[in-house]
Amino acid sequence: KGGLLLDRKAGWAKGGDGVRAKDGVPLAFEMYTYSGDKTIEGYASVFQENWKAIGVTMTPKYEEFSAFVTRLTKTFDFQAFLVGFFWNVDPDQQTMWDTKQYGPGFNLYNYSNPKVDELLEKALRTLDKAERTQYYVDAQNLILADAPALIIDFPKDIWGVSSRLKNFIPNAVSFAATWNAYQWYVTDGK
């Protein structure tokens, strides 16, 4: 289906090398990501293979993490990027999706939807759990419809914890299993 869309509607025809081109320009782009993370590097490799299968040349560019973050947040010098984010216990995502967060936050793609901004602000300011939940549901539906970024997975972890450790509370949205470590204590025993 992707091939038909590229051929018929956009005019991108496959050349003898299997790469699509339009007006002599090959369909190619670079995707930046950070080096040293085998999961991220695996994703980049699979993406490269899948893009190639439909006639697109995607070249992964790996760089040290701090240089990568500078590229995303200061120079904005990229065509595409692959990054992982870990959310905290609180569902507020203004730093990612709010218009004002392009530059100072992680709205790296200059996404702007005034209705999303309004919903995220209302959610942050209300103490009513049901009302807050609805604001976030409505905001997420708008974000998904706009598709400013492709969310590729939400990994699940399994944590083994000694029965001596008390007040360990796993959290489905937080990568850091230590989010409430200040409340932990260990009982005596073997």
Coordinates of N, CA and C in Angstrom, one line a residue:
K1 N 0.8 -1.2 0.0 CA 0.0 0.0 0.0 C 0.9 1.3 0.0
G2 N 2.0 1.3 0.8 CA 2.8 2.4 0.8 C 3.5 2.7 -0.5
G3 N 3.8 1.6 -1.3 CA 4.4 1.8 -2.6 C 3.4 2.4 -3.5
L4 N 2.1 2.0 -3.5 CA 1.1 2.6 -4.4 C 0.9 4.1 -4.1
L5 N 0.9 4.5 -2.8 CA 0.7 5.9 -2.4 C 1.9 6.7 -2.9
L6 N 3.1 6.2 -2.8 CA 4.3 6.9 -3.2 C 4.3 7.0 -4.8
D7 N 3.9 6.0 -5.5 CA 3.9 6.0 -6.9 C 2.8 6.8 -7.5
R8 N 1.6 6.6 -7.2 CA 0.5 7.2 -7.9 C 0.2 8.6 -7.5
K9 N 0.2 8.9 -6.2 CA -0.2 10.2 -5.7 C 0.9 11.2 -5.6
A10 N 2.1 10.7 -5.3 CA 3.2 11.7 -5.1 C 4.2 11.7 -6.2
G11 N 4.2 10.7 -7.1 CA 5.1 10.7 -8.2 C 6.4 10.1 -7.9
W12 N 6.6 9.4 -6.9 CA 7.9 8.8 -6.5 C 8.0 7.5 -7.2
A13 N 8.8 7.3 -8.2 CA 9.0 6.1 -9.0 C 10.3 5.4 -8.6
K14 N 10.2 4.1 -8.5 CA 11.4 3.3 -8.2 C 12.3 3.3 -9.4
G15 N 13.6 3.5 -9.1 CA 14.6 3.4 -10.1 C 15.2 2.0 -10.2
G16 N 16.2 1.8 -11.0 CA 16.8 0.5 -11.2 C 17.5 0.0 -9.9
D17 N 17.9 0.9 -9.1 CA 18.5 0.6 -7.8 C 17.5 0.3 -6.7
G18 N 16.2 0.4 -7.0 CA 15.2 0.1 -6.0 C 14.8 1.3 -5.2
V19 N 15.5 2.4 -5.3 CA 15.3 3.7 -4.6 C 14.3 4.5 -5.4
R20 N 13.3 5.1 -4.7 CA 12.3 6.0 -5.4 C 13.0 7.3 -5.6
A21 N 12.6 7.9 -6.7 CA 13.1 9.3 -7.0 C 11.9 10.1 -7.7
K22 N 12.0 11.4 -7.5 CA 11.1 12.3 -8.2 C 11.9 13.4 -8.7
D23 N 11.7 13.7 -10.0 CA 12.5 14.8 -10.6 C 14.0 14.6 -10.4
G24 N 14.4 13.4 -10.4 CA 15.9 13.1 -10.3 C 16.4 13.2 -8.8
V25 N 15.5 13.4 -7.9 CA 16.0 13.5 -6.5 C 15.5 12.2 -5.8
P26 N 16.5 11.5 -5.2 CA 16.2 10.2 -4.5 C 15.4 10.5 -3.2
L27 N 14.6 9.6 -2.9 CA 13.8 9.7 -1.6 C 14.7 9.2 -0.5
A28 N 15.4 10.1 0.2 CA 16.3 9.7 1.2 C 16.3 10.7 2.4
F29 N 16.7 10.2 3.5 CA 16.8 11.1 4.7 C 17.7 10.5 5.7
E30 N 18.2 11.3 6.7 CA 19.0 10.9 7.8 C 18.2 10.9 9.0
M31 N 18.4 9.9 9.9 CA 17.7 9.8 11.2 C 18.8 9.8 12.3
Y32 N 18.8 10.8 13.1 CA 19.8 10.9 14.2 C 19.2 10.1 15.4
T33 N 20.2 9.5 16.1 CA 19.9 8.9 17.4 C 21.1 8.8 18.2
Y34 N 21.1 8.3 19.4 CA 22.3 8.3 20.3 C 22.9 6.9 20.2
S35 N 24.2 6.8 20.4 CA 24.9 5.6 20.3 C 25.0 5.0 21.7
G36 N 25.3 3.7 21.7 CA 25.6 3.0 22.9 C 24.3 2.3 23.5
D37 N 23.2 2.4 22.9 CA 22.0 1.8 23.4 C 21.6 0.7 22.4
K38 N 21.7 -0.5 22.7 CA 21.5 -1.6 21.8 C 20.0 -1.7 21.3
T39 N 19.1 -1.3 22.2 CA 17.7 -1.3 21.8 C 17.4 -0.2 20.8
I40 N 17.9 1.0 21.0 CA 17.7 2.1 20.0 C 18.4 1.7 18.7
E41 N 19.6 1.2 18.8 CA 20.4 0.8 17.6 C 19.6 -0.3 16.8
G42 N 19.0 -1.2 17.5 CA 18.2 -2.2 16.9 C 17.0 -1.7 16.2
Y43 N 16.3 -0.7 16.8 CA 15.2 -0.1 16.2 C 15.6 0.6 14.9
A44 N 16.7 1.4 15.0 CA 17.2 2.1 13.8 C 17.5 1.1 12.6
S45 N 18.1 0.0 13.0 CA 18.4 -1.0 11.9 C 17.2 -1.6 11.3
V46 N 16.2 -1.9 12.1 CA 14.9 -2.4 11.5 C 14.2 -1.3 10.7
F47 N 14.2 -0.1 11.2 CA 13.6 1.0 10.4 C 14.3 1.1 9.1
Q48 N 15.6 1.1 9.1 CA 16.3 1.2 7.8 C 16.0 0.1 6.8
E49 N 15.8 -1.1 7.3 CA 15.4 -2.2 6.4 C 14.0 -2.0 5.9
N50 N 13.1 -1.6 6.8 CA 11.7 -1.4 6.3 C 11.6 -0.3 5.4
W51 N 12.3 0.8 5.6 CA 12.3 1.9 4.6 C 12.8 1.5 3.3
K52 N 13.9 0.7 3.3 CA 14.5 0.2 2.1 C 13.6 -0.6 1.3
A53 N 12.8 -1.4 2.0 CA 11.8 -2.3 1.3 C 10.8 -1.6 0.5
I54 N 10.5 -0.3 0.9 CA 9.5 0.4 0.1 C 10.2 1.5 -0.8
G55 N 11.6 1.4 -0.9 CA 12.3 2.2 -1.8 C 12.8 3.6 -1.3
V56 N 13.0 3.6 0.0 CA 13.4 4.9 0.7 C 14.8 4.6 1.4
T57 N 15.7 5.5 1.2 CA 17.0 5.4 1.8 C 17.0 6.2 3.1
M58 N 17.0 5.4 4.2 CA 17.2 6.1 5.5 C 18.5 5.8 6.1
T59 N 19.3 6.8 6.4 CA 20.7 6.6 6.9 C 20.7 6.9 8.4
P60 N 20.9 5.9 9.3 CA 21.0 6.3 10.7 C 22.3 7.0 11.0
K61 N 22.2 8.0 11.8 CA 23.4 8.8 12.3 C 23.5 8.7 13.8
Y62 N 24.5 8.0 14.3 CA 24.7 7.8 15.7 C 25.6 8.8 16.3
E63 N 25.3 9.4 17.5 CA 26.2 10.3 18.1 C 26.1 10.1 19.6
E64 N 27.2 10.6 20.3 CA 27.2 10.6 21.8 C 26.0 11.3 22.3
F65 N 25.4 10.9 23.4 CA 24.2 11.3 23.9 C 24.1 12.8 24.1
S66 N 25.1 13.5 24.7 CA 25.0 14.9 25.0 C 25.0 15.7 23.7
A67 N 25.8 15.2 22.7 CA 25.7 15.9 21.4 C 24.4 15.7 20.7
F68 N 23.8 14.6 20.9 CA 22.5 14.3 20.3 C 21.4 15.2 21.0
V69 N 21.5 15.3 22.3 CA 20.5 16.2 23.0 C 20.7 17.7 22.5
T70 N 21.9 18.1 22.3 CA 22.2 19.5 21.8 C 21.6 19.6 20.5
R71 N 21.7 18.6 19.6 CA 21.1 18.7 18.3 C 19.6 18.9 18.4
L72 N 19.0 18.1 19.3 CA 17.5 18.2 19.4 C 17.0 19.4 20.0
T73 N 17.7 19.9 21.0 CA 17.2 21.0 21.8 C 17.8 22.4 21.6
K74 N 18.9 22.4 20.9 CA 19.5 23.7 20.7 C 19.7 24.1 19.2
T75 N 20.3 23.2 18.4 CA 20.5 23.5 17.0 C 19.3 23.1 16.1
F76 N 18.5 22.2 16.5 CA 17.4 21.6 15.7 C 17.9 21.2 14.3
D77 N 19.1 20.7 14.3 CA 19.7 20.3 13.0 C 19.4 18.8 12.7
F78 N 18.2 18.5 12.2 CA 17.9 17.1 11.9 C 16.8 17.0 10.9
Q79 N 16.7 15.9 10.2 CA 15.6 15.6 9.4 C 14.6 14.7 10.1
A80 N 15.1 13.8 10.8 CA 14.3 12.9 11.7 C 15.2 12.4 12.8
F81 N 14.6 12.0 13.9 CA 15.3 11.5 15.0 C 14.6 10.4 15.7
L82 N 15.3 9.6 16.5 CA 14.8 8.5 17.2 C 15.3 8.7 18.7
V83 N 14.3 8.8 19.6 CA 14.7 9.0 21.0 C 13.7 8.3 21.9
G84 N 14.1 8.0 23.1 CA 13.3 7.4 24.1 C 13.0 8.3 25.2
F85 N 11.8 8.4 25.7 CA 11.4 9.2 26.8 C 10.8 8.3 27.9
F86 N 11.0 8.6 29.1 CA 10.4 7.9 30.2 C 9.6 8.9 31.0
W87 N 8.3 8.6 31.2 CA 7.4 9.5 31.9 C 7.5 9.3 33.4
N88 N 7.1 10.2 34.1 CA 7.0 10.2 35.6 C 5.7 9.6 36.0
V89 N 5.4 9.6 37.3 CA 4.2 9.1 37.8 C 3.0 10.0 37.4
D90 N 3.3 11.3 37.4 CA 2.2 12.3 37.1 C 2.1 12.3 35.5
P91 N 0.8 12.3 35.0 CA 0.7 12.2 33.6 C 0.8 13.5 32.8
D92 N 1.3 14.6 33.5 CA 1.5 15.8 32.7 C 2.5 15.7 31.7
Q93 N 2.2 16.1 30.4 CA 3.1 16.0 29.3 C 3.3 17.3 28.6
Q94 N 3.1 18.4 29.3 CA 3.3 19.7 28.7 C 4.7 19.9 28.1
T95 N 5.7 19.4 28.7 CA 7.1 19.6 28.2 C 7.2 19.0 26.8
M96 N 6.4 18.0 26.5 CA 6.5 17.3 25.2 C 5.6 17.9 24.1
W97 N 4.4 18.4 24.5 CA 3.3 18.7 23.5 C 2.9 20.2 23.6
D98 N 3.2 20.9 24.6 CA 2.7 22.3 24.7 C 3.5 23.2 23.7
T99 N 2.8 24.1 23.1 CA 3.4 25.0 22.1 C 4.6 25.8 22.7
K100 N 4.4 26.2 23.9 CA 5.5 27.0 24.6 C 6.7 26.3 24.9
Q101 N 6.7 25.0 24.7 CA 7.8 24.1 25.1 C 8.8 23.8 23.9
Y102 N 8.5 24.5 22.8 CA 9.4 24.4 21.7 C 10.6 25.3 22.0
G103 N 11.8 24.7 22.2 CA 12.9 25.4 22.6 C 13.3 25.1 24.1
P104 N 12.5 25.6 25.1 CA 12.9 25.3 26.4 C 12.6 23.9 26.9
G105 N 11.6 23.2 26.3 CA 11.2 21.9 26.7 C 11.6 20.8 25.7
F106 N 10.8 19.8 25.6 CA 11.1 18.7 24.6 C 10.0 18.7 23.5
N107 N 9.4 19.8 23.2 CA 8.6 19.8 22.0 C 9.5 20.0 20.8
L108 N 10.2 19.0 20.5 CA 11.3 19.0 19.5 C 10.9 19.2 18.1
Y109 N 9.6 19.1 17.8 CA 9.1 19.1 16.4 C 8.2 20.4 16.2
N110 N 8.3 21.3 17.1 CA 7.5 22.5 17.0 C 6.0 22.3 16.8
Y111 N 5.5 21.3 17.6 CA 4.1 20.9 17.5 C 3.3 22.0 18.2
S112 N 2.2 22.4 17.6 CA 1.3 23.4 18.1 C -0.1 23.2 17.9
N113 N -0.9 22.9 18.9 CA -2.3 22.8 18.8 C -2.9 23.5 20.0
P114 N -3.5 24.7 19.8 CA -4.0 25.5 21.0 C -5.0 24.7 21.9
K115 N -5.8 23.8 21.3 CA -6.7 23.1 22.1 C -6.0 22.1 23.0
V116 N -4.9 21.5 22.5 CA -4.1 20.6 23.3 C -3.4 21.4 24.5
D117 N -2.9 22.6 24.1 CA -2.3 23.5 25.1 C -3.3 23.7 26.3
E118 N -4.5 24.1 25.9 CA -5.6 24.4 26.8 C -5.9 23.2 27.7
L119 N -6.1 22.0 27.1 CA -6.4 20.8 27.9 C -5.3 20.5 28.8
L120 N -4.1 20.5 28.4 CA -3.0 20.2 29.3 C -2.9 21.2 30.5
E121 N -3.1 22.4 30.2 CA -3.1 23.4 31.3 C -4.3 23.2 32.3
K122 N -5.5 22.9 31.7 CA -6.6 22.7 32.6 C -6.3 21.4 33.5
A123 N -5.8 20.4 32.9 CA -5.5 19.1 33.6 C -4.5 19.4 34.7
L124 N -3.5 20.2 34.4 CA -2.5 20.5 35.4 C -3.0 21.3 36.6
R125 N -4.1 22.1 36.4 CA -4.6 23.0 37.4 C -5.8 22.4 38.2
T126 N -6.3 21.3 37.8 CA -7.5 20.7 38.5 C -7.1 19.6 39.5
L127 N -7.8 19.5 40.6 CA -7.5 18.5 41.6 C -8.5 17.4 41.5
D128 N -9.6 17.6 40.7 CA -10.6 16.5 40.5 C -10.0 15.4 39.6
K129 N -9.9 14.2 40.2 CA -9.2 13.2 39.4 C -10.0 12.8 38.1
A130 N -11.3 12.7 38.2 CA -12.1 12.3 37.0 C -12.0 13.4 35.9
E131 N -12.1 14.6 36.4 CA -12.0 15.8 35.4 C -10.6 15.8 34.8
R132 N -9.6 15.6 35.6 CA -8.2 15.7 35.1 C -8.0 14.5 34.1
T133 N -8.5 13.3 34.4 CA -8.3 12.2 33.5 C -9.0 12.5 32.2
Q134 N -10.2 13.1 32.2 CA -10.8 13.4 30.9 C -10.1 14.4 30.1
Y135 N -9.5 15.4 30.8 CA -8.6 16.4 30.0 C -7.5 15.7 29.3
Y136 N -6.8 14.8 30.0 CA -5.7 14.1 29.4 C -6.2 13.1 28.3
V137 N -7.3 12.5 28.5 CA -7.8 11.6 27.4 C -8.1 12.5 26.2
D138 N -8.8 13.6 26.3 CA -9.1 14.5 25.2 C -7.8 15.0 24.5
A139 N -6.8 15.4 25.3 CA -5.6 15.9 24.8 C -4.9 14.8 24.0
Q140 N -4.8 13.6 24.6 CA -4.1 12.5 23.9 C -4.8 12.1 22.6
N141 N -6.2 12.2 22.5 CA -6.9 11.9 21.3 C -6.5 12.9 20.2
L142 N -6.4 14.2 20.6 CA -6.0 15.2 19.6 C -4.6 15.0 19.1
I143 N -3.7 14.7 20.1 CA -2.3 14.5 19.7 C -2.2 13.3 18.8
L144 N -2.9 12.2 19.1 CA -2.8 11.0 18.2 C -3.4 11.4 16.8
A145 N -4.4 12.2 16.7 CA -5.0 12.6 15.4 C -4.0 13.4 14.6
D146 N -3.3 14.3 15.3 CA -2.3 15.2 14.7 C -1.0 14.4 14.3
A147 N -0.7 13.4 15.1 CA 0.5 12.6 14.8 C 1.8 13.4 14.7
P148 N 2.1 14.3 15.6 CA 3.4 15.0 15.5 C 4.6 14.2 15.7
A149 N 4.4 13.0 16.3 CA 5.5 12.1 16.5 C 5.0 10.6 16.5
L150 N 5.8 9.7 16.1 CA 5.3 8.3 16.1 C 5.8 7.6 17.4
I151 N 4.9 7.2 18.1 CA 5.2 6.5 19.4 C 5.3 5.0 19.0
I152 N 6.4 4.4 19.2 CA 6.6 3.0 18.7 C 6.4 2.0 19.7
D153 N 6.6 2.3 21.0 CA 6.4 1.2 22.0 C 6.3 1.8 23.4
F154 N 5.7 1.1 24.3 CA 5.7 1.3 25.7 C 6.2 0.0 26.4
P155 N 7.5 -0.1 26.6 CA 8.1 -1.3 27.2 C 7.5 -1.6 28.6
K156 N 7.5 -2.9 28.8 CA 7.0 -3.4 30.2 C 8.2 -4.0 30.8
D157 N 8.4 -3.8 32.1 CA 9.5 -4.4 32.9 C 8.9 -5.3 33.9
I158 N 9.7 -6.3 34.3 CA 9.4 -7.2 35.4 C 10.4 -6.9 36.5
W159 N 10.0 -6.7 37.7 CA 10.9 -6.4 38.8 C 10.7 -7.4 39.9
G160 N 11.9 -8.0 40.3 CA 11.9 -8.9 41.4 C 12.3 -8.2 42.6
V161 N 11.5 -8.4 43.7 CA 11.8 -7.6 44.9 C 11.7 -8.6 46.1
S162 N 12.6 -8.5 47.0 CA 12.6 -9.3 48.2 C 11.3 -9.0 49.0
S163 N 10.8 -10.0 49.6 CA 9.6 -9.9 50.5 C 9.9 -9.0 51.7
R164 N 11.2 -8.8 52.0 CA 11.7 -8.0 53.1 C 11.5 -6.5 52.8
L165 N 11.4 -6.2 51.6 CA 11.3 -4.8 51.2 C 9.8 -4.4 51.3
K166 N 9.5 -3.4 52.0 CA 8.2 -2.9 52.2 C 8.0 -1.5 51.6
N167 N 6.8 -1.3 51.1 CA 6.4 0.0 50.5 C 6.9 0.2 49.1
F168 N 7.4 -0.9 48.4 CA 7.8 -0.9 47.0 C 6.5 -0.9 46.2
I169 N 6.3 0.2 45.4 CA 5.1 0.3 44.7 C 5.5 0.4 43.2
P170 N 5.2 -0.7 42.4 CA 5.5 -0.6 41.0 C 4.6 0.4 40.3
N171 N 5.1 1.1 39.3 CA 4.4 2.1 38.6 C 4.4 1.8 37.1
A172 N 3.3 1.7 36.5 CA 3.2 1.3 35.1 C 3.7 2.4 34.1
V173 N 3.8 3.7 34.5 CA 4.2 4.7 33.6 C 5.6 5.3 33.9
S174 N 6.2 4.8 35.0 CA 7.5 5.4 35.3 C 8.6 4.3 35.1
F175 N 9.6 4.7 34.3 CA 10.7 3.8 34.1 C 11.5 3.5 35.4
A176 N 11.6 4.5 36.2 CA 12.4 4.4 37.4 C 11.6 3.7 38.5
A177 N 11.9 2.4 38.8 CA 11.2 1.7 39.8 C 11.5 2.3 41.2
T178 N 12.4 3.2 41.3 CA 12.8 3.8 42.5 C 12.0 5.1 42.8
W179 N 10.9 5.4 42.0 CA 10.2 6.7 42.1 C 9.8 6.9 43.6
N180 N 9.5 5.9 44.4 CA 9.0 6.2 45.7 C 10.0 5.6 46.8
A181 N 11.3 5.5 46.4 CA 12.3 4.9 47.3 C 12.4 5.5 48.6
Y182 N 12.1 6.8 48.8 CA 12.1 7.4 50.1 C 11.1 6.8 51.1
Q183 N 10.2 6.0 50.6 CA 9.2 5.4 51.5 C 9.5 3.9 51.8
W184 N 10.6 3.4 51.2 CA 10.9 2.0 51.4 C 11.5 1.8 52.7
Y185 N 11.4 0.6 53.2 CA 12.1 0.1 54.4 C 12.3 -1.4 54.3
V186 N 13.2 -2.0 55.0 CA 13.5 -3.4 54.9 C 13.2 -4.0 56.3
T187 N 12.5 -5.1 56.3 CA 12.2 -5.8 57.6 C 13.3 -6.7 57.9
D188 N 13.4 -7.2 59.2 CA 14.4 -8.2 59.5 C 13.9 -9.5 58.9
G189 N 14.8 -10.4 58.8 CA 14.5 -11.7 58.3 C 15.5 -12.2 57.3
K190 N 15.3 -13.4 56.9 CA 16.3 -14.0 55.9 C 15.6 -14.3 54.6

